[in-house]
Amino acid sequence: MIDILDLIIRETLVAGVPGLTSARIGFQPPDDDWRQRVGASTGVWVNCALVDLREDRHRRMNIRRRVGTAAGIVDRREPAWIRCHYLITAWNAAKDSAQMPATEQEHTVLGAVLTLLLDADPMVASAILTPEQLAKLHPTLRDAELPVEVVPPDGFGKLAEFWGTVGRATSWRPAVYLIVTMPVPEPDRRLDGVVHTVLTSYDAVPGETGAGEQLADVGGLVLDATGGPAVPPIPVPDADVVLADPAGREVARVRSGDDGRFVLVGLRPGAYLARVTATGLPPPAPADVQVPGSPDALIELRFT
């Protein structure tokens, strides 16, 4: 996730700072190796060192939702929001001289970075990255507004400690202190790995087997896929589900819940047809249903 934020910052700087190229932006610590890298090149470089991570606890939401995806129904928790702290510095490969005001060139680039970032709140990946880059992002990050804070009044409390840990030859430098807050989504947890068919046997004569009746409770799910192949199907609440035998006689009727799920109770073994209707959606063709199915067989009815 942090590498995505690095990419967003890199593309923002390249697009808004004149003369700055992607090759001259680094995210490594500004240590002796960084100085050697800059010294072996030409021009002014920009270093964006990630120096701290903090959770924005004011935005924490312990909410879980059931969401329909192409992979099935998942349990999804609202993402945590992490404040990512960067120190951004400018480095000139040239040295100060009467003919070459190298430090002034650093300050020019750093000032351009400052001006750009002050106007960059919020950062939105879909407005910055290319379609190819966006395709690799988690959906939560594509259109999320990432709050930006630049040169906060309290500054960076560990500034002296920071410069003291990045190499003996590293001198103190002016820095733009940037904080970008980004969502970090948790992995979805699938909910379809549960038992959906429960069988119950009744004996005609107590103590005897083989002469009784077997009934089944079968679970199902109603999904709306009318948005097209690129849009994940979503659960349909309050849909009317009717189960009929091969002769067309209704044997069970139930409505789906808020999560699109339903349970058909007390079915005798055999072949059935399931029909589903919902307000505002075109009814799909009846679906074949075999009872009993396997314990993890879910009746899935889709509006297409």
Short mmCIF file of C-alpha atoms in Angstrom, two decimals:
data_model
loop_
_atom_site.label_atom_id
_atom_site.label_comp_id
_atom_site.label_asym_id
_atom_site.label_seq_id
_atom_site.Cartn_x
_atom_site.Cartn_y
_atom_site.Cartn_z
CA MET A 1 0.00 0.00 0.00
CA ILE A 2 2.76 2.48 0.85
CA ASP A 3 4.38 1.92 -2.53
CA ILE A 4 1.10 3.11 -4.11
CA LEU A 5 1.27 6.31 -2.08
CA ASP A 6 4.91 6.74 -3.18
CA LEU A 7 3.73 6.42 -6.77
CA ILE A 8 0.97 9.02 -6.27
CA ILE A 9 3.46 11.48 -4.74
CA ARG A 10 6.01 10.82 -7.51
CA GLU A 11 3.48 11.41 -10.30
CA THR A 12 2.19 14.54 -8.57
CA LEU A 13 5.71 16.02 -8.37
CA VAL A 14 6.65 15.11 -11.94
CA ALA A 15 3.46 16.71 -13.28
CA GLY A 16 3.76 19.90 -11.25
CA VAL A 17 7.45 20.77 -10.75
CA PRO A 18 9.12 22.14 -13.94
CA GLY A 19 12.14 20.15 -15.06
CA LEU A 20 11.76 17.40 -12.45
CA THR A 21 11.78 13.86 -13.84
CA SER A 22 10.74 10.57 -12.29
CA ALA A 23 14.36 9.37 -12.34
CA ARG A 24 15.38 12.24 -10.05
CA ILE A 25 12.87 11.43 -7.30
CA GLY A 26 13.91 8.96 -4.63
CA PHE A 27 12.20 7.44 -1.59
CA GLN A 28 15.27 5.97 0.10
CA PRO A 29 16.71 7.54 3.28
CA PRO A 30 18.96 10.54 2.42
CA ASP A 31 22.07 8.74 3.68
CA ASP A 32 25.60 8.47 2.29
CA ASP A 33 24.42 6.13 -0.50
CA TRP A 34 21.88 8.74 -1.55
CA ARG A 35 24.53 11.46 -1.60
CA GLN A 36 26.76 9.32 -3.79
CA ARG A 37 23.87 8.64 -6.14
CA VAL A 38 23.17 12.36 -6.51
CA GLY A 39 26.86 13.26 -6.77
CA ALA A 40 27.35 10.86 -9.67
CA SER A 41 24.63 12.56 -11.71
CA THR A 42 23.61 16.07 -12.74
CA GLY A 43 20.81 18.46 -11.85
CA VAL A 44 18.59 18.80 -8.78
CA TRP A 45 17.10 15.70 -7.17
CA VAL A 46 14.19 15.40 -4.73
CA ASN A 47 14.23 12.97 -1.81
CA CYS A 48 10.93 11.89 -0.21
CA ALA A 49 11.88 10.00 2.93
CA LEU A 50 9.07 8.21 4.79
CA VAL A 51 9.90 8.94 8.43
CA ASP A 52 6.81 8.01 10.45
CA LEU A 53 3.46 6.22 10.38
CA ARG A 54 0.51 6.94 12.68
CA GLU A 55 -3.09 5.76 12.65
CA ASP A 56 -5.74 8.46 12.45
CA ARG A 57 -7.91 7.02 15.22
CA HIS A 58 -10.58 9.67 14.77
CA ARG A 59 -11.45 7.93 11.50
CA ARG A 60 -11.55 4.40 12.89
CA MET A 61 -14.84 2.62 12.18
CA ASN A 62 -15.31 -0.94 13.46
CA ILE A 63 -18.08 -1.60 10.93
CA ARG A 64 -18.39 -4.83 8.97
CA ARG A 65 -20.60 -5.24 5.91
CA ARG A 66 -21.63 -8.17 3.76
CA VAL A 67 -20.83 -7.37 0.15
CA GLY A 68 -21.48 -9.29 -3.04
CA THR A 69 -18.41 -9.73 -5.24
CA ALA A 70 -17.48 -11.83 -8.25
CA ALA A 71 -15.95 -14.31 -5.80
CA GLY A 72 -19.14 -14.54 -3.72
CA ILE A 73 -20.38 -12.90 -0.53
CA VAL A 74 -17.63 -11.46 1.65
CA ASP A 75 -17.37 -9.87 5.07
CA ARG A 76 -15.70 -6.46 4.64
CA ARG A 77 -14.43 -4.16 7.37
CA GLU A 78 -14.07 -0.42 6.93
CA PRO A 79 -10.38 0.41 6.30
CA ALA A 80 -8.03 1.92 8.83
CA TRP A 81 -6.63 5.36 7.92
CA ILE A 82 -2.88 5.80 8.30
CA ARG A 83 -1.04 9.14 8.42
CA CYS A 84 2.18 8.78 6.40
CA HIS A 85 4.84 11.38 7.27
CA TYR A 86 7.45 12.36 4.67
CA LEU A 87 10.42 14.70 4.82
CA ILE A 88 11.01 16.10 1.32
CA THR A 89 14.40 17.65 0.53
CA ALA A 90 16.13 18.98 -2.61
CA TRP A 91 19.69 17.92 -3.56
CA ASN A 92 21.86 19.47 -6.25
CA ALA A 93 24.57 17.39 -7.87
CA ALA A 94 26.57 20.62 -8.41
CA LYS A 95 28.45 22.51 -5.68
CA ASP A 96 28.07 26.14 -4.73
CA SER A 97 30.50 28.45 -6.49
CA ALA A 98 30.64 32.00 -7.81
CA GLN A 99 29.45 30.71 -11.17
CA MET A 100 26.96 28.10 -9.88
CA PRO A 101 24.51 29.03 -7.05
CA ALA A 102 23.70 25.36 -6.40
CA THR A 103 21.91 25.96 -3.08
CA GLU A 104 19.65 28.55 -4.67
CA GLN A 105 18.69 25.99 -7.31
CA GLU A 106 17.80 23.54 -4.52
CA HIS A 107 15.65 26.19 -2.86
CA THR A 108 13.91 26.93 -6.18
CA VAL A 109 12.94 23.29 -6.61
CA LEU A 110 11.97 22.90 -2.94
CA GLY A 111 9.80 26.03 -3.21
CA ALA A 112 8.07 24.61 -6.29
CA VAL A 113 7.43 21.36 -4.39
CA LEU A 114 6.01 23.32 -1.45
CA THR A 115 3.71 25.41 -3.66
CA LEU A 116 2.48 22.31 -5.49
CA LEU A 117 1.73 20.30 -2.34
CA LEU A 118 -0.04 23.19 -0.63
CA ASP A 119 -2.55 23.05 -3.50
CA ALA A 120 -2.75 19.24 -3.65
CA ASP A 121 -5.31 18.64 -0.90
CA PRO A 122 -6.81 16.13 -1.31
CA MET A 123 -4.85 13.72 -3.50
CA VAL A 124 -7.05 11.36 -5.54
CA ALA A 125 -5.41 8.46 -7.36
CA SER A 126 -7.93 8.43 -10.22
CA ALA A 127 -7.03 12.06 -11.04
CA ILE A 128 -3.26 11.45 -10.92
CA LEU A 129 -2.42 7.95 -12.18
CA THR A 130 -2.80 6.42 -15.63
CA PRO A 131 -5.52 3.81 -16.37
CA GLU A 132 -2.83 1.11 -16.41
CA GLN A 133 -1.61 2.15 -12.97
CA LEU A 134 -5.15 2.42 -11.60
CA ALA A 135 -5.96 -1.10 -12.77
CA LYS A 136 -3.46 -2.47 -10.24
CA LEU A 137 -4.94 -0.57 -7.30
CA HIS A 138 -7.32 -1.85 -4.66
CA PRO A 139 -10.79 -0.38 -5.41
CA THR A 140 -10.75 1.46 -2.07
CA LEU A 141 -7.76 3.52 -3.21
CA ARG A 142 -8.87 4.46 -6.72
CA ASP A 143 -11.29 7.26 -5.83
CA ALA A 144 -10.50 7.81 -2.15
CA GLU A 145 -9.71 11.39 -1.17
CA LEU A 146 -6.35 11.35 0.62
CA PRO A 147 -6.09 14.33 3.00
CA VAL A 148 -2.83 16.29 2.68
CA GLU A 149 -1.13 18.37 5.37
CA VAL A 150 2.00 20.38 4.54
CA VAL A 151 4.47 22.06 6.95
CA PRO A 152 2.26 21.62 10.06
CA PRO A 153 2.84 24.17 12.85
CA ASP A 154 4.34 21.62 15.26
CA GLY A 155 6.83 20.36 12.64
CA PHE A 156 8.64 17.04 12.89
CA GLY A 157 9.57 16.36 16.50
CA LYS A 158 12.48 14.03 15.72
CA LEU A 159 14.27 16.23 13.19
CA ALA A 160 17.67 16.30 14.91
CA GLU A 161 17.49 12.57 15.61
CA PHE A 162 16.55 11.89 11.99
CA TRP A 163 19.53 13.72 10.49
CA GLY A 164 21.84 12.11 13.02
CA THR A 165 20.97 8.60 11.78
CA VAL A 166 21.44 8.97 8.02
CA GLY A 167 25.23 9.15 7.78
CA ARG A 168 28.05 11.20 9.18
CA ALA A 169 28.49 13.19 5.99
CA THR A 170 24.79 14.17 5.84
CA SER A 171 24.29 17.81 6.76
CA TRP A 172 21.15 19.40 8.10
CA ARG A 173 18.90 20.54 5.26
CA PRO A 174 15.61 22.44 4.93
CA ALA A 175 12.70 20.07 4.40
CA VAL A 176 9.04 20.15 3.45
CA TYR A 177 7.15 18.10 6.01
CA LEU A 178 4.30 16.30 4.21
CA ILE A 179 1.56 14.18 5.81
CA VAL A 180 -0.78 12.16 3.59
CA THR A 181 -3.55 10.08 5.15
CA MET A 182 -4.47 6.95 3.24
CA PRO A 183 -6.91 4.04 3.76
CA VAL A 184 -5.47 0.58 4.35
CA PRO A 185 -8.25 -1.95 3.63
CA GLU A 186 -8.27 -5.32 5.33
CA PRO A 187 -8.54 -8.44 3.14
CA ASP A 188 -12.12 -9.55 2.51
CA ARG A 189 -13.28 -12.63 4.42
CA ARG A 190 -15.43 -14.99 2.38
CA LEU A 191 -18.70 -16.10 3.95
CA ASP A 192 -19.66 -18.85 1.50
CA GLY A 193 -17.63 -21.57 3.20
CA VAL A 194 -20.55 -22.53 5.46
CA VAL A 195 -23.12 -25.35 5.35
CA HIS A 196 -26.12 -24.41 3.23
CA THR A 197 -28.03 -27.72 3.21
CA VAL A 198 -29.30 -29.45 6.36
CA LEU A 199 -30.93 -32.89 6.07
CA THR A 200 -33.43 -34.27 8.57
CA SER A 201 -34.71 -37.88 8.52
CA TYR A 202 -37.98 -39.03 10.07
CA ASP A 203 -38.70 -42.76 10.68
CA ALA A 204 -42.20 -44.03 10.03
CA VAL A 205 -41.89 -46.45 12.97
CA PRO A 206 -39.76 -45.55 16.00
CA GLY A 207 -36.67 -47.71 16.17
CA GLU A 208 -36.84 -48.76 12.52
CA THR A 209 -34.85 -47.32 9.59
CA GLY A 210 -35.43 -47.20 5.84
CA ALA A 211 -39.15 -46.53 6.03
CA GLY A 212 -39.05 -42.86 6.91
CA GLU A 213 -38.96 -39.52 5.17
CA GLN A 214 -36.05 -37.21 4.51
CA LEU A 215 -36.51 -33.41 4.41
CA ALA A 216 -34.00 -30.68 3.65
CA ASP A 217 -33.50 -27.02 4.55
CA VAL A 218 -31.61 -25.31 1.73
CA GLY A 219 -29.99 -21.86 1.80
CA GLY A 220 -29.69 -19.50 -1.15
CA LEU A 221 -28.62 -16.06 -2.29
CA VAL A 222 -30.17 -13.51 -4.68
CA LEU A 223 -27.71 -11.33 -6.64
CA ASP A 224 -28.07 -8.48 -9.10
CA ALA A 225 -25.61 -8.70 -12.01
CA THR A 226 -27.46 -6.29 -14.33
CA GLY A 227 -24.66 -3.72 -14.03
CA GLY A 228 -22.58 -5.67 -16.55
CA PRO A 229 -19.59 -8.04 -16.51
CA ALA A 230 -17.20 -5.41 -15.12
CA VAL A 231 -19.44 -4.65 -12.11
CA PRO A 232 -19.45 -7.15 -9.19
CA PRO A 233 -22.96 -8.50 -8.45
CA ILE A 234 -24.64 -7.17 -5.33
CA PRO A 235 -27.13 -8.85 -2.95
CA VAL A 236 -30.81 -8.14 -3.59
CA PRO A 237 -32.95 -7.68 -0.46
CA ASP A 238 -36.71 -8.35 -0.30
CA ALA A 239 -36.75 -10.47 -3.45
CA ASP A 240 -39.61 -12.97 -3.85
CA VAL A 241 -38.31 -16.55 -4.27
CA VAL A 242 -40.76 -19.27 -5.33
CA LEU A 243 -39.90 -22.97 -5.58
CA ALA A 244 -42.08 -25.17 -7.82
CA ASP A 245 -42.13 -28.87 -8.66
CA PRO A 246 -41.77 -30.10 -12.30
CA ALA A 247 -45.55 -29.84 -12.73
CA GLY A 248 -45.45 -26.14 -11.85
CA ARG A 249 -47.02 -26.47 -8.40
CA GLU A 250 -45.65 -24.09 -5.79
CA VAL A 251 -44.01 -25.92 -2.88
CA ALA A 252 -42.27 -23.07 -1.06
CA ARG A 253 -42.11 -19.27 -1.06
CA VAL A 254 -39.74 -16.98 0.82
CA ARG A 255 -38.32 -13.43 0.66
CA SER A 256 -34.62 -12.62 0.75
CA GLY A 257 -33.19 -10.73 3.71
CA ASP A 258 -31.15 -7.51 3.76
CA ASP A 259 -28.05 -9.48 2.70
CA GLY A 260 -29.86 -11.21 -0.19
CA ARG A 261 -29.94 -14.56 1.60
CA PHE A 262 -32.93 -16.89 2.04
CA VAL A 263 -33.70 -20.38 3.41
CA LEU A 264 -36.23 -22.87 1.98
CA VAL A 265 -37.45 -25.16 4.74
CA GLY A 266 -38.80 -28.73 4.74
CA LEU A 267 -38.21 -29.75 1.12
CA ARG A 268 -38.60 -33.34 -0.02
CA PRO A 269 -35.77 -34.73 -2.20
CA GLY A 270 -36.22 -34.14 -5.91
CA ALA A 271 -35.87 -31.70 -8.79
CA TYR A 272 -37.37 -28.22 -8.60
CA LEU A 273 -37.54 -24.90 -10.45
CA ALA A 274 -36.75 -21.66 -8.62
CA ARG A 275 -38.21 -18.33 -9.77
CA VAL A 276 -37.21 -14.95 -8.39
CA THR A 277 -38.73 -11.49 -8.81
CA ALA A 278 -37.80 -8.08 -7.40
CA THR A 279 -39.07 -4.56 -7.95
CA GLY A 280 -37.33 -2.79 -10.82
CA LEU A 281 -35.41 -5.82 -12.09
CA PRO A 282 -36.25 -8.00 -15.11
CA PRO A 283 -37.05 -11.56 -13.94
CA PRO A 284 -34.46 -14.14 -14.98
CA ALA A 285 -35.24 -17.55 -16.40
CA PRO A 286 -36.19 -20.21 -13.80
CA ALA A 287 -33.22 -22.02 -12.28
CA ASP A 288 -32.99 -25.79 -11.84
CA VAL A 289 -32.59 -26.82 -8.19
CA GLN A 290 -31.72 -30.32 -7.00
CA VAL A 291 -32.58 -31.27 -3.41
CA PRO A 292 -30.58 -32.34 -1.58
CA GLY A 293 -27.41 -30.79 -2.90
CA SER A 294 -24.03 -31.07 -1.26
CA PRO A 295 -23.77 -29.53 2.25
CA ASP A 296 -21.97 -26.48 0.85
CA ALA A 297 -24.20 -26.12 -2.25
CA LEU A 298 -25.69 -22.62 -2.35
CA ILE A 299 -28.73 -21.85 -4.51
CA GLU A 300 -27.63 -18.73 -6.39
CA LEU A 301 -30.30 -16.78 -8.25
CA ARG A 302 -29.09 -13.88 -10.43
CA PHE A 303 -30.78 -11.05 -12.22
CA THR A 304 -28.83 -10.74 -15.49
#
